[in-house]
Short mmCIF file of C-alpha atoms and ligand atoms in Angstrom, two decimals:
data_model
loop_
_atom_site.label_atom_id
_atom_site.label_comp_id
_atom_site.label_asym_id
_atom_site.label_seq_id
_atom_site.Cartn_x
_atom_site.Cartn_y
_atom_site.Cartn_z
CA UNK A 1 0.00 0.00 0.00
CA UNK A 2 1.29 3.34 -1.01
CA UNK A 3 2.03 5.40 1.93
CA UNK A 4 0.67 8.68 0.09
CA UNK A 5 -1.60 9.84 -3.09
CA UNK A 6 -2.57 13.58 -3.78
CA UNK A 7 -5.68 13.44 -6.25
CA UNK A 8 -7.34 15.51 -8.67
CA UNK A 9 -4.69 18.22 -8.50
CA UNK A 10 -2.94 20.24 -11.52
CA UNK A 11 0.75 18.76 -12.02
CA UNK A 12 2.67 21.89 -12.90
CA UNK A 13 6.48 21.17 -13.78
CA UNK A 14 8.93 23.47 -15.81
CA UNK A 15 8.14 21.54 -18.91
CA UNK A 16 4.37 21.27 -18.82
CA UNK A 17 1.04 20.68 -16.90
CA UNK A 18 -1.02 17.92 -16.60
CA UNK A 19 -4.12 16.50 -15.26
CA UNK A 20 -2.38 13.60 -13.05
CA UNK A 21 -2.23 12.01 -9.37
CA UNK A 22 0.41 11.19 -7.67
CA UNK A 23 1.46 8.07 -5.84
CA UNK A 24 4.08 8.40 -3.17
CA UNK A 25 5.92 5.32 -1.30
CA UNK A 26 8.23 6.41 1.45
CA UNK A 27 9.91 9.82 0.61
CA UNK A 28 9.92 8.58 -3.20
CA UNK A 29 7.01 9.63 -6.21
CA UNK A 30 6.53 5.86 -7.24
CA UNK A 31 3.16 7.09 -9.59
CA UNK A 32 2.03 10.04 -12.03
CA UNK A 33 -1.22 9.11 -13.06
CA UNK A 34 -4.81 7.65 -13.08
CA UNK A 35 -6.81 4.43 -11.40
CA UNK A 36 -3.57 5.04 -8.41
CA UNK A 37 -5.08 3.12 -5.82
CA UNK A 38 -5.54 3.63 -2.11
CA UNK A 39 -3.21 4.73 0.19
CA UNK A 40 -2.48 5.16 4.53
CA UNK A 41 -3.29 8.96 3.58
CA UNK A 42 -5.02 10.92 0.48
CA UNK A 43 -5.12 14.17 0.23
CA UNK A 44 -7.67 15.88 -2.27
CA UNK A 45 -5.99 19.00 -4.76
CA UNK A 46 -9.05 19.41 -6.34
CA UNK A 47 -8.75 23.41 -7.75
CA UNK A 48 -5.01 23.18 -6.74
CA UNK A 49 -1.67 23.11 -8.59
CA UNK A 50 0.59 20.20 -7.75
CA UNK A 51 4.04 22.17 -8.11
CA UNK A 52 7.59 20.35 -7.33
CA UNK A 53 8.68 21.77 -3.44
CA UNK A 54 10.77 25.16 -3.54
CA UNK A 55 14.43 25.37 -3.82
CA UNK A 56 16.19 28.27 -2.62
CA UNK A 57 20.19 28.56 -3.25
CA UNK A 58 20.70 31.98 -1.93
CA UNK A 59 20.38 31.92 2.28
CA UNK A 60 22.15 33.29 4.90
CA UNK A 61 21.04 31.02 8.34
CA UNK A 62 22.36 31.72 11.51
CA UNK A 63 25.04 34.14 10.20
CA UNK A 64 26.60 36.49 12.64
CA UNK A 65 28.81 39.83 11.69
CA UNK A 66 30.35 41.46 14.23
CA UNK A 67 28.31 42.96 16.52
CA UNK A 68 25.07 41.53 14.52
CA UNK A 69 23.41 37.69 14.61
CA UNK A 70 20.33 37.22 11.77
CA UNK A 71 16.99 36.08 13.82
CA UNK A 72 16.71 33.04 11.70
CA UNK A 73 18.43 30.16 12.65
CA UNK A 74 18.38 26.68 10.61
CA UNK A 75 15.07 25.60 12.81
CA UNK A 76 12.92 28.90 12.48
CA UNK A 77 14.59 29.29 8.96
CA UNK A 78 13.55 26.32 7.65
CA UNK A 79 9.96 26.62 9.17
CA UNK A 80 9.48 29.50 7.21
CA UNK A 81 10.77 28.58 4.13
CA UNK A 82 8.46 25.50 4.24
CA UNK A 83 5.85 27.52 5.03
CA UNK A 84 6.38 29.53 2.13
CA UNK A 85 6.97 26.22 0.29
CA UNK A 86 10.59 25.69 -0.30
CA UNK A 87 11.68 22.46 0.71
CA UNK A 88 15.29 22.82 0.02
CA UNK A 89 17.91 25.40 0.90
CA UNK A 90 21.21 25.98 -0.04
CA UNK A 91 22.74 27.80 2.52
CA UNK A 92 26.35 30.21 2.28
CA UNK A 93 29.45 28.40 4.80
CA UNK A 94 31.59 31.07 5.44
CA UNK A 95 35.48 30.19 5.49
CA UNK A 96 36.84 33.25 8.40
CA UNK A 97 40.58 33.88 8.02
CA UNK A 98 42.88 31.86 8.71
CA UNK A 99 40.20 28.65 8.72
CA UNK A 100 40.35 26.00 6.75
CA UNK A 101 37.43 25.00 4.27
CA UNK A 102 37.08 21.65 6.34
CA UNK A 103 36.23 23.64 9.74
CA UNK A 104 34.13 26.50 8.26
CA UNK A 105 32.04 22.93 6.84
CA UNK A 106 31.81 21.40 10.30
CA UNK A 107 30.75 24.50 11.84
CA UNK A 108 27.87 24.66 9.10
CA UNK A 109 27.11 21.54 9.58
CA UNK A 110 26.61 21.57 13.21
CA UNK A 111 24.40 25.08 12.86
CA UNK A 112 21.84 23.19 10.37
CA UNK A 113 22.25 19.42 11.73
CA UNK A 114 19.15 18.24 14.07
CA UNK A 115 17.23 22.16 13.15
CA UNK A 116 16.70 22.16 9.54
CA UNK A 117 13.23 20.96 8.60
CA UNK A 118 14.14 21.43 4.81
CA UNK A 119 16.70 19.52 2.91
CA UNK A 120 19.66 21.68 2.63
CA UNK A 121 23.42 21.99 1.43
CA UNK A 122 26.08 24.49 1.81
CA UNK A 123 28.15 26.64 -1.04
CA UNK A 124 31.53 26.95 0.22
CA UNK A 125 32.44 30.88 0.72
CA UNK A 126 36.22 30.96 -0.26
CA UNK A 127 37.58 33.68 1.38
CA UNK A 128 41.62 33.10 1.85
CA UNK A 129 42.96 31.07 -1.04
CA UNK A 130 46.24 29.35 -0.36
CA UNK A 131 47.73 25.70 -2.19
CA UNK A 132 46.39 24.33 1.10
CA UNK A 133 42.51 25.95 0.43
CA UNK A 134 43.39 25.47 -3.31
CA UNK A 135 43.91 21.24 -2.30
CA UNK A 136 40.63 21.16 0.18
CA UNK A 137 38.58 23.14 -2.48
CA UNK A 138 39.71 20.57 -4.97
CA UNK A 139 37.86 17.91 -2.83
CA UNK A 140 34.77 19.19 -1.63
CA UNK A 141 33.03 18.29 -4.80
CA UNK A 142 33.11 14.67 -4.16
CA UNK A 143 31.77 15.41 -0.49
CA UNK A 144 28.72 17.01 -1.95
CA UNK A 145 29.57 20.16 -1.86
CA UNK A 146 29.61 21.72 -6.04
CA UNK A 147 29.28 25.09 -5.34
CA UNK A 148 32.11 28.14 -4.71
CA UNK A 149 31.37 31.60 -3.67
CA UNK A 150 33.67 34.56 -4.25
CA UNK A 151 32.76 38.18 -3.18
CA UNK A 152 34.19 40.91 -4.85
CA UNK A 153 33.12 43.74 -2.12
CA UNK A 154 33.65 43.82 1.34
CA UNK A 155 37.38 44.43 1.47
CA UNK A 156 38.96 42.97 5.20
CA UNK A 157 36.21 40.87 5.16
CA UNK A 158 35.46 38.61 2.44
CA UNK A 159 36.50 40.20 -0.43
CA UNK A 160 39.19 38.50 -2.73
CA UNK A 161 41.07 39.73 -5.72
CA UNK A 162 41.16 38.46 -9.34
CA UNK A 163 44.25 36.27 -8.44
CA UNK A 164 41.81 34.46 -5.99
CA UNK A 165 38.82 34.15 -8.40
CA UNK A 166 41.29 32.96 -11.78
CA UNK A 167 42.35 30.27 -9.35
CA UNK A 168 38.97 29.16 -7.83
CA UNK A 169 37.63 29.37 -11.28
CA UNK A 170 40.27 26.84 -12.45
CA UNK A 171 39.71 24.59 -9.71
CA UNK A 172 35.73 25.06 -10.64
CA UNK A 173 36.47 24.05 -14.48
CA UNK A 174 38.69 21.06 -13.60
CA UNK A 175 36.45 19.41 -10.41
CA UNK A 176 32.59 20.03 -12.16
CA UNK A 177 31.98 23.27 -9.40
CA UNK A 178 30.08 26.56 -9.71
CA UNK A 179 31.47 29.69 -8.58
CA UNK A 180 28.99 31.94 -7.50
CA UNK A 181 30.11 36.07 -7.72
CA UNK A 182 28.73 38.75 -5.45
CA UNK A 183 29.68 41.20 -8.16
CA UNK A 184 30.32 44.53 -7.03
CA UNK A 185 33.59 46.72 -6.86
CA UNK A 186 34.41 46.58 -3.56
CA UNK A 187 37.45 49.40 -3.58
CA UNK A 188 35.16 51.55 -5.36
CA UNK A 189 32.02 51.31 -3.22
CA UNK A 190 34.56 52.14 -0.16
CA UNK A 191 36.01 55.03 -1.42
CA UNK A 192 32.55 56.65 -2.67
CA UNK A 193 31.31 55.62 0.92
CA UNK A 194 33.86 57.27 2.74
CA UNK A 195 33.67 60.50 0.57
CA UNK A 196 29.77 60.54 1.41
CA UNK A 197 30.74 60.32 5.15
CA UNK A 198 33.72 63.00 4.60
CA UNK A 199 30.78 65.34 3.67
CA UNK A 200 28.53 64.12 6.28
CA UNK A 201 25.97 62.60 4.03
CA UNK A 202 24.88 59.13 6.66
CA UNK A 203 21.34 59.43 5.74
CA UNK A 204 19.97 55.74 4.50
CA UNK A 205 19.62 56.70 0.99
CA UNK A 206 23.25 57.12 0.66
CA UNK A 207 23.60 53.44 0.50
CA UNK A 208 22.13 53.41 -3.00
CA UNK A 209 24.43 56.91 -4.19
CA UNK A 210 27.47 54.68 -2.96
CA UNK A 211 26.74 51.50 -4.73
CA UNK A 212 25.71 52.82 -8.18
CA UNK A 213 24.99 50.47 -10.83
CA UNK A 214 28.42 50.64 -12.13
CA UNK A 215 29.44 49.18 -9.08
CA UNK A 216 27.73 46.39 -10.09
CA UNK A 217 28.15 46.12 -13.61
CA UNK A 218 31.77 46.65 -13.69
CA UNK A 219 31.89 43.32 -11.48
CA UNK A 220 29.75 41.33 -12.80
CA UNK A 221 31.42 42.12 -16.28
CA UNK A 222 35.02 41.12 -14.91
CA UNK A 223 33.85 38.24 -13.32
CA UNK A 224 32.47 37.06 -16.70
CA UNK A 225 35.70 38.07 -17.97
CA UNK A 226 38.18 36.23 -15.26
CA UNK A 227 35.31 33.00 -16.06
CA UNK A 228 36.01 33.43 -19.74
CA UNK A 229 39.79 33.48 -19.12
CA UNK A 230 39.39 29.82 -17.10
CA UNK A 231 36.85 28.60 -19.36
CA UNK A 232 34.37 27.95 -16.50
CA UNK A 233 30.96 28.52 -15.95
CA UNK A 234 29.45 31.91 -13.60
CA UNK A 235 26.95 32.55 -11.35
CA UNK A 236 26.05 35.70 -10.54
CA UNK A 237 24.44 35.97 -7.99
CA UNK A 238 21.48 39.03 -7.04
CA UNK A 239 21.63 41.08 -10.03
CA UNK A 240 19.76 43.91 -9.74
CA UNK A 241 20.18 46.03 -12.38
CA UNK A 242 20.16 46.68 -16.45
CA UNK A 243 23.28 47.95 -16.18
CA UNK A 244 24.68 44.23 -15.04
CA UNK A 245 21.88 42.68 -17.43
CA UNK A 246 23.86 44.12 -20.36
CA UNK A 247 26.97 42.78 -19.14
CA UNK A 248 25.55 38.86 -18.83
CA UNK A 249 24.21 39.78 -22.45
CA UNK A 250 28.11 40.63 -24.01
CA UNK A 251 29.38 37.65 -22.00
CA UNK A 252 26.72 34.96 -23.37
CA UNK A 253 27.51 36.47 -27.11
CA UNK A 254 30.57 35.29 -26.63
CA UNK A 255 29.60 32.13 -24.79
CA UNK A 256 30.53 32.35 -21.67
CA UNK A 257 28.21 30.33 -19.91
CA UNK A 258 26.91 32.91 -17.42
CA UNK A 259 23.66 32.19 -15.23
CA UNK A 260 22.21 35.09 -13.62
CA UNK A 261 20.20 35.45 -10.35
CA UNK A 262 17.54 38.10 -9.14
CA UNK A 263 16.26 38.00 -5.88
CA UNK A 264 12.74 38.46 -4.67
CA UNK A 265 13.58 42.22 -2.75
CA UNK A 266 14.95 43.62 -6.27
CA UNK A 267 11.32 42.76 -7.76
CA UNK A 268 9.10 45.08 -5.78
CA UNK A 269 11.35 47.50 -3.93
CA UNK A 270 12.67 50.70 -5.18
CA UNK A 271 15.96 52.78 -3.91
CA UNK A 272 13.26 55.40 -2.86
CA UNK A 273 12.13 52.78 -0.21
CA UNK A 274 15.30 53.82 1.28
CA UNK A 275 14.48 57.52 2.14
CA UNK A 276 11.63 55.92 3.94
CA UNK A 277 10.71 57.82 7.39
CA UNK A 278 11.43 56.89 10.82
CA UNK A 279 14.37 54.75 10.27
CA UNK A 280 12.04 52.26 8.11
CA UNK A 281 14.57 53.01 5.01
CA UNK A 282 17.11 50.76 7.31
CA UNK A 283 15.08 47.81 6.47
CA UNK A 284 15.61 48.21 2.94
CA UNK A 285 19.19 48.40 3.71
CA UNK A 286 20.44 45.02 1.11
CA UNK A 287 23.76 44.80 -1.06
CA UNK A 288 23.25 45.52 -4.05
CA UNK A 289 21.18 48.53 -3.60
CA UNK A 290 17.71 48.38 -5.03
CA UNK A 291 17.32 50.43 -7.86
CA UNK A 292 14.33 52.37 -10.14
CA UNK A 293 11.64 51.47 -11.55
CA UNK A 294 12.93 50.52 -14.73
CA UNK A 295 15.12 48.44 -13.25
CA UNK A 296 12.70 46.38 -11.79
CA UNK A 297 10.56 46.32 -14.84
CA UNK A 298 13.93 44.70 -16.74
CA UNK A 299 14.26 42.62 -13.83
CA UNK A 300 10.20 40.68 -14.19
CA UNK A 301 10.79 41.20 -18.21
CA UNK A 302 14.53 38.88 -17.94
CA UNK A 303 12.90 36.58 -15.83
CA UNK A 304 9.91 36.22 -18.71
CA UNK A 305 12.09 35.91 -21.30
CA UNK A 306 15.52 33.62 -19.87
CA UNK A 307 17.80 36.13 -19.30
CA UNK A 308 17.65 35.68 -15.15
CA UNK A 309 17.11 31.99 -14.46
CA UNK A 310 16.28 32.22 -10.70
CA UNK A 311 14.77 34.01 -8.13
CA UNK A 312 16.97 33.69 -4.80
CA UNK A 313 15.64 35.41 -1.08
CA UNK A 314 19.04 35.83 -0.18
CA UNK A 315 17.10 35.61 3.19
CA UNK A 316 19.62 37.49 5.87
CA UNK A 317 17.31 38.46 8.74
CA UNK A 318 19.28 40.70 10.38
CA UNK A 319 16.20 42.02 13.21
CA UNK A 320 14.91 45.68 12.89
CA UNK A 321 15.11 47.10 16.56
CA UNK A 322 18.42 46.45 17.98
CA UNK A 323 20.35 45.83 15.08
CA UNK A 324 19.38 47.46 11.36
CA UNK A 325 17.22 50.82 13.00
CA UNK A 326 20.26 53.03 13.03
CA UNK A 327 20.26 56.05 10.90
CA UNK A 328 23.95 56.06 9.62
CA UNK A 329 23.86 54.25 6.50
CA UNK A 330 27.65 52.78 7.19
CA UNK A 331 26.30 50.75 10.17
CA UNK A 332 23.15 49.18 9.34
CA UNK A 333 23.78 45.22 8.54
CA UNK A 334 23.04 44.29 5.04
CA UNK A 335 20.52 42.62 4.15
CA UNK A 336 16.94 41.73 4.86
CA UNK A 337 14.78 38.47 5.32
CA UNK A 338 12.19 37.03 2.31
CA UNK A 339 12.97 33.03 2.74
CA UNK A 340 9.28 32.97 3.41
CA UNK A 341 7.86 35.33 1.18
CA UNK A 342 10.38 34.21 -1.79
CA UNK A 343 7.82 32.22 -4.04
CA UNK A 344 4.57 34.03 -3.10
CA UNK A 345 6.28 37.27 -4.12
CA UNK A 346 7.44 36.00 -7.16
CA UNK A 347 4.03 34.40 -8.00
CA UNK A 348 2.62 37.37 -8.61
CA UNK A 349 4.59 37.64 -11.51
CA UNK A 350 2.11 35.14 -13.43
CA UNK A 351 -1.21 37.08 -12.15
CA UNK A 352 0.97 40.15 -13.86
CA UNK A 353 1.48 38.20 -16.85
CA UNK A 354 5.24 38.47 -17.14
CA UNK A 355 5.66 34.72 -17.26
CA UNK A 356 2.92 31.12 -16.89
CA UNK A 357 3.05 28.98 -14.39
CA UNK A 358 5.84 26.40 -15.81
CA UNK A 359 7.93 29.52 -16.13
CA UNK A 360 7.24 30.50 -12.04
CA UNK A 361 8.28 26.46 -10.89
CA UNK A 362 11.01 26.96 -13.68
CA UNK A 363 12.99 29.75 -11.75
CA UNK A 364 12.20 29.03 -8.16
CA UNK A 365 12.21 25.26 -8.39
CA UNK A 366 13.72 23.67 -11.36
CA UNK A 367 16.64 25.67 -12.77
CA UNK A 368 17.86 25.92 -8.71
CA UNK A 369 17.90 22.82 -8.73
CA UNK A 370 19.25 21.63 -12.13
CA UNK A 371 21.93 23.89 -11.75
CA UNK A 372 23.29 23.52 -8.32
CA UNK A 373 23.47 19.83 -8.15
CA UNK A 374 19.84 18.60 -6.69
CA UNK A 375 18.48 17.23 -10.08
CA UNK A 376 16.51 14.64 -10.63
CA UNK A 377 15.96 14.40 -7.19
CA UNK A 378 14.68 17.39 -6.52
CA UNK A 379 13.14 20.22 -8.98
CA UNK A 380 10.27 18.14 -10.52
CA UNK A 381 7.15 15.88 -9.75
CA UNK A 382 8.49 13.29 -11.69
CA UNK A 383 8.55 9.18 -11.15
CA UNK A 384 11.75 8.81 -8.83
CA UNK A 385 12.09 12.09 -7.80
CA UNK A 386 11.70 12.97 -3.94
CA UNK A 387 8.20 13.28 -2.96
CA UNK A 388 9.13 17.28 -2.25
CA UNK A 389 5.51 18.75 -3.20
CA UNK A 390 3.72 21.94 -2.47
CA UNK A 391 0.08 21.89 -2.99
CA UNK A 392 -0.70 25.51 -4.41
CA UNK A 393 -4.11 27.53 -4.96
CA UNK A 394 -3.73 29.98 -7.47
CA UNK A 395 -7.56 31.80 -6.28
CA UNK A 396 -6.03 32.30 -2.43
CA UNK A 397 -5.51 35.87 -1.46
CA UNK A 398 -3.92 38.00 1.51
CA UNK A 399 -2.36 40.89 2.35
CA UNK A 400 0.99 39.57 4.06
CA UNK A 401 2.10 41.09 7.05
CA UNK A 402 4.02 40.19 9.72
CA UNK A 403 2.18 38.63 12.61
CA UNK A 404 1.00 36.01 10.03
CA UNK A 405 4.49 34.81 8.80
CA UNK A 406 5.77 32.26 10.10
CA UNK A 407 9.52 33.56 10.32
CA UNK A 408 11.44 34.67 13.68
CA UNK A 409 12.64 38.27 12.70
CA UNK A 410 10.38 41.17 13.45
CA UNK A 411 9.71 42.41 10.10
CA UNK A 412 9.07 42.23 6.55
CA UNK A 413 9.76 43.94 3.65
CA UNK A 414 6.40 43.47 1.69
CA UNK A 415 3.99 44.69 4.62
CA UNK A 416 1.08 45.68 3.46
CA UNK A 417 0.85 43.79 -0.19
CA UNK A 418 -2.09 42.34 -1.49
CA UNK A 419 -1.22 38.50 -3.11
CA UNK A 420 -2.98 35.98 -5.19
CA UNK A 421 -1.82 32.54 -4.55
CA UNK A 422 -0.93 30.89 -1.81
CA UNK A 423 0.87 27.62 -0.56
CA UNK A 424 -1.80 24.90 0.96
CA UNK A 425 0.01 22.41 1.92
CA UNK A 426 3.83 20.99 1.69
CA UNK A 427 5.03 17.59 1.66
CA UNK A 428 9.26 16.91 1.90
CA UNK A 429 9.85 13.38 1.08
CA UNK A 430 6.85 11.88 1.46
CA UNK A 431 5.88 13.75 4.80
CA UNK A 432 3.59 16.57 5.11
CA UNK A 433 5.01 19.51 7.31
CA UNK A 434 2.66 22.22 6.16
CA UNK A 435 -0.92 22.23 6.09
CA UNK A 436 -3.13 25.31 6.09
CA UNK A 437 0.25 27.41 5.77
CA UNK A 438 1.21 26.04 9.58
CA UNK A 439 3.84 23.81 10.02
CA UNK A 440 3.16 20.68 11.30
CA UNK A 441 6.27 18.40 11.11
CA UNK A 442 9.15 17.92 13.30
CA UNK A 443 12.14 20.03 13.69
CA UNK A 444 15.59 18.49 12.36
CA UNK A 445 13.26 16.78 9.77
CA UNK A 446 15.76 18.22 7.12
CA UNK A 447 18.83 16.28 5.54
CA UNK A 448 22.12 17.55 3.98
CA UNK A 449 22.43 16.92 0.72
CA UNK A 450 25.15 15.75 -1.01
CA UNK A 451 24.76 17.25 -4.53
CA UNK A 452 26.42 16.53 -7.65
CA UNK A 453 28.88 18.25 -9.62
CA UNK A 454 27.81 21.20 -12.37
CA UNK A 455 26.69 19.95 -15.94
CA UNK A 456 25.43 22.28 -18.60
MN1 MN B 1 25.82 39.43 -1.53
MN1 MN B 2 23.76 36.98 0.04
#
């Protein structure tokens, strides 16, 4: 007996939609069909869609800074990302200085292990690169771990120079990895900050003035270049801009085989959110700045027509009061949370008609997945694929605000909007931990995945 069949649902996938139930033995889909027969439990998805689970590749869990700690750890993280139906993360390990890649991992590990109530892996953050780092780097693609990031901003912290990324792009061509680029010119965004706070300009919107789109674009065009020099593949990561759009353009004409990110923030906020009154600007405090209007317009158009291939939360829930309500722009933390609003927010991209349905599971689902390793596991409703489903009605509206997320920080960016379509009910492997957008399973339900290494 089947431990599991959804009926009378709507299979969306990337490819196509079908009229289908689905059969589901263990944590596996075992049936995609008709006549499926009975089962311990049934659930009815009559009106719904039957969508493979969420994957998001771009979070920041229990991260601290000094002097700041998100609110999310891999528990309350997880619980809101299921909520909001992702089922799988892939979470950023940070190598400090002077640590090898091995200990960063087992710190990572041990933040996520016996919490996480989504699957989840880790992208290695390379921060010192030595022929020690060079060796361990080398290996972590046969521990499940496919997946570099550089940063090209935040000098003394993480930022490295093109030395660094040449060589971790090499080591990315020659073990099957993907180096992922935060793609902004880090000496440049420092000395256009610290000429805004020579002249005693601290107010929030400075953040954007000081991290113009050339910032970006110069970055994200380099790191295409330094990619092209290696002959490896690119991931940018949270492009924001058609400045930076332009730049992935030039670099696919000559094909480089660049894959470009949004994230769910750059789609509905505006750098005038920043000059927001009492201190609410702070919230909208992320890196990259968000830009104009036209930008964001370029932004839902690229994800329409394959330019951006996924929508990331690059969740970092840095709380309001205490830590990001400060009105000098230099010291508010970076960043903001969305894990749980990630693929509601972008939904509403289909009622805008800027892309269908196979197009939404496409860039917050399939592509994720596909390109970061989880395929065919995860990424599809598919025979022998992990039964990671969310159960979505299209017709469900709300306004979201914050006392009716299910996330631990005290805000959220998209207070106040009205949404159409919602997530009913979420099943990882085989069990159900959301119904009626509560979560119902147990915590440190989650498993690390060991991914596989990057095919085009
Ligand atoms: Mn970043
Ligand atoms: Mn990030």
């Amino acid at each position: 007996m089947l431990d599991l069949v959804i009926r009378n649902g709507l299979v969306v996938n990337a490819g196509g939609t079908q009229r289908a139930d689905i059969g589901v033995a263990g944590e596996t889909i075992v049936q995609l069909g008709r006549d499926i027969a009975g089962a311990t439990r049934e659930i009815d998805a009559a009106g719904l869609y039957v969508m493979p689970g969420g994957v998001d590749v771009h979070t920041h869990l229990d991260l601290d800074l000094p002097g700041f700690q998100t609110a999310e750890d891999f528990r309350s993280g997880t619980v809101a990302a299921a909520c909001g139906g992702t089922t799988t993360i892939v979470d950023f390990c940070q190598q400090r200085h002077g640590q090898s890649l091995r200990e960063a991992l087992d710190i990572w590990q041990a933040k996520a292990a016996g919490k996480a109530v989504t699957d989840y892996g880790f992208h290695i953050v390379v921060t010192d690169m030595n022929a020690d780092v060079e060796k361990e780097l080398a290996g972590l693609p046969a521990q499940g771990v496919t997946s570099f990031k550089l940063f090209m901003a935040y000098k003394d912290a993480q930022m490295v120079d093109d030395r660094t990324m040449l060589r971790t792009f090499d080591v990315a061509r020659r073990e099957g990895a993907l180096v992922m680029v935060h793609a902004e010119n880090g000496d440049a965004a420092d000395y256009l900050i610290e000429k805004a706070v020579a002249a005693g300009n601290l107010s929030t919107f400075n953040h954007a003035l000081t991290r113009p789109p050339r910032v970006e674009s110069e970055a994200t065009g380099r790191a295409i270049a330094l990619a092209e020099m290696a002959g490896a593949p690119v991931y940018i990561v949270h492009l924001t801009c058609g400045d930076a759009l332009d730049a992935v353009i030039a670099g696919r004409r000559r094909n480089v085989d660049v894959i470009a990110e949004t994230c769910t923030h750059y789609l509905f906020g505006t750098q005038d959110d920043l000059a927001r009154p009492d201190f609410e600007g702070a919230k909208w405090v992320l890196t990259p700045p968000l830009r104009t209007r036209k930008d964001q317009e370029l932004l839902w158009q690229s994800l329409g027509n394959g330019t951006l291939s996924v929508v990331s939360s690059d969740d970092a829930s840095w709380p309001f009061e205490g830590q990001k309500r400060q009105a000098d722009f230099t010291r508010i933390p970076n960043g903001a949370p969305g894990i749980e609003e990630r693929m509601i927010m972008t939904y509403q991209g289909v009622n805008r008609g800027h892309f269908n349905v196979n197009r939404f599971v496409e860039i917050v689902s399939t592509n994720p997945a596909c390109l970061f390793g989880l395929a065919p596991k995860k990424g599809a409703v598919a025979v022998g694929a992990d039964a990671d489903i969310v159960l979505w009605d299209p017709e469900a509206e709300t306004v979201i605000t914050q006392s009716k997320l299910n996330h631990a920080v005290d805000f959220t960016l998209f207070e106040g909007q009205k949404v159409k379509g919602l997530p009913r009910c979420v099943v990882r492997r085989g069990e159900v931990i959301v119904e009626n957008g509560r979560f119902c399973g147990a915590t440190g339900g989650g498993r690390f995945i060991r991914r596989s290494r990057y095919r085009r």
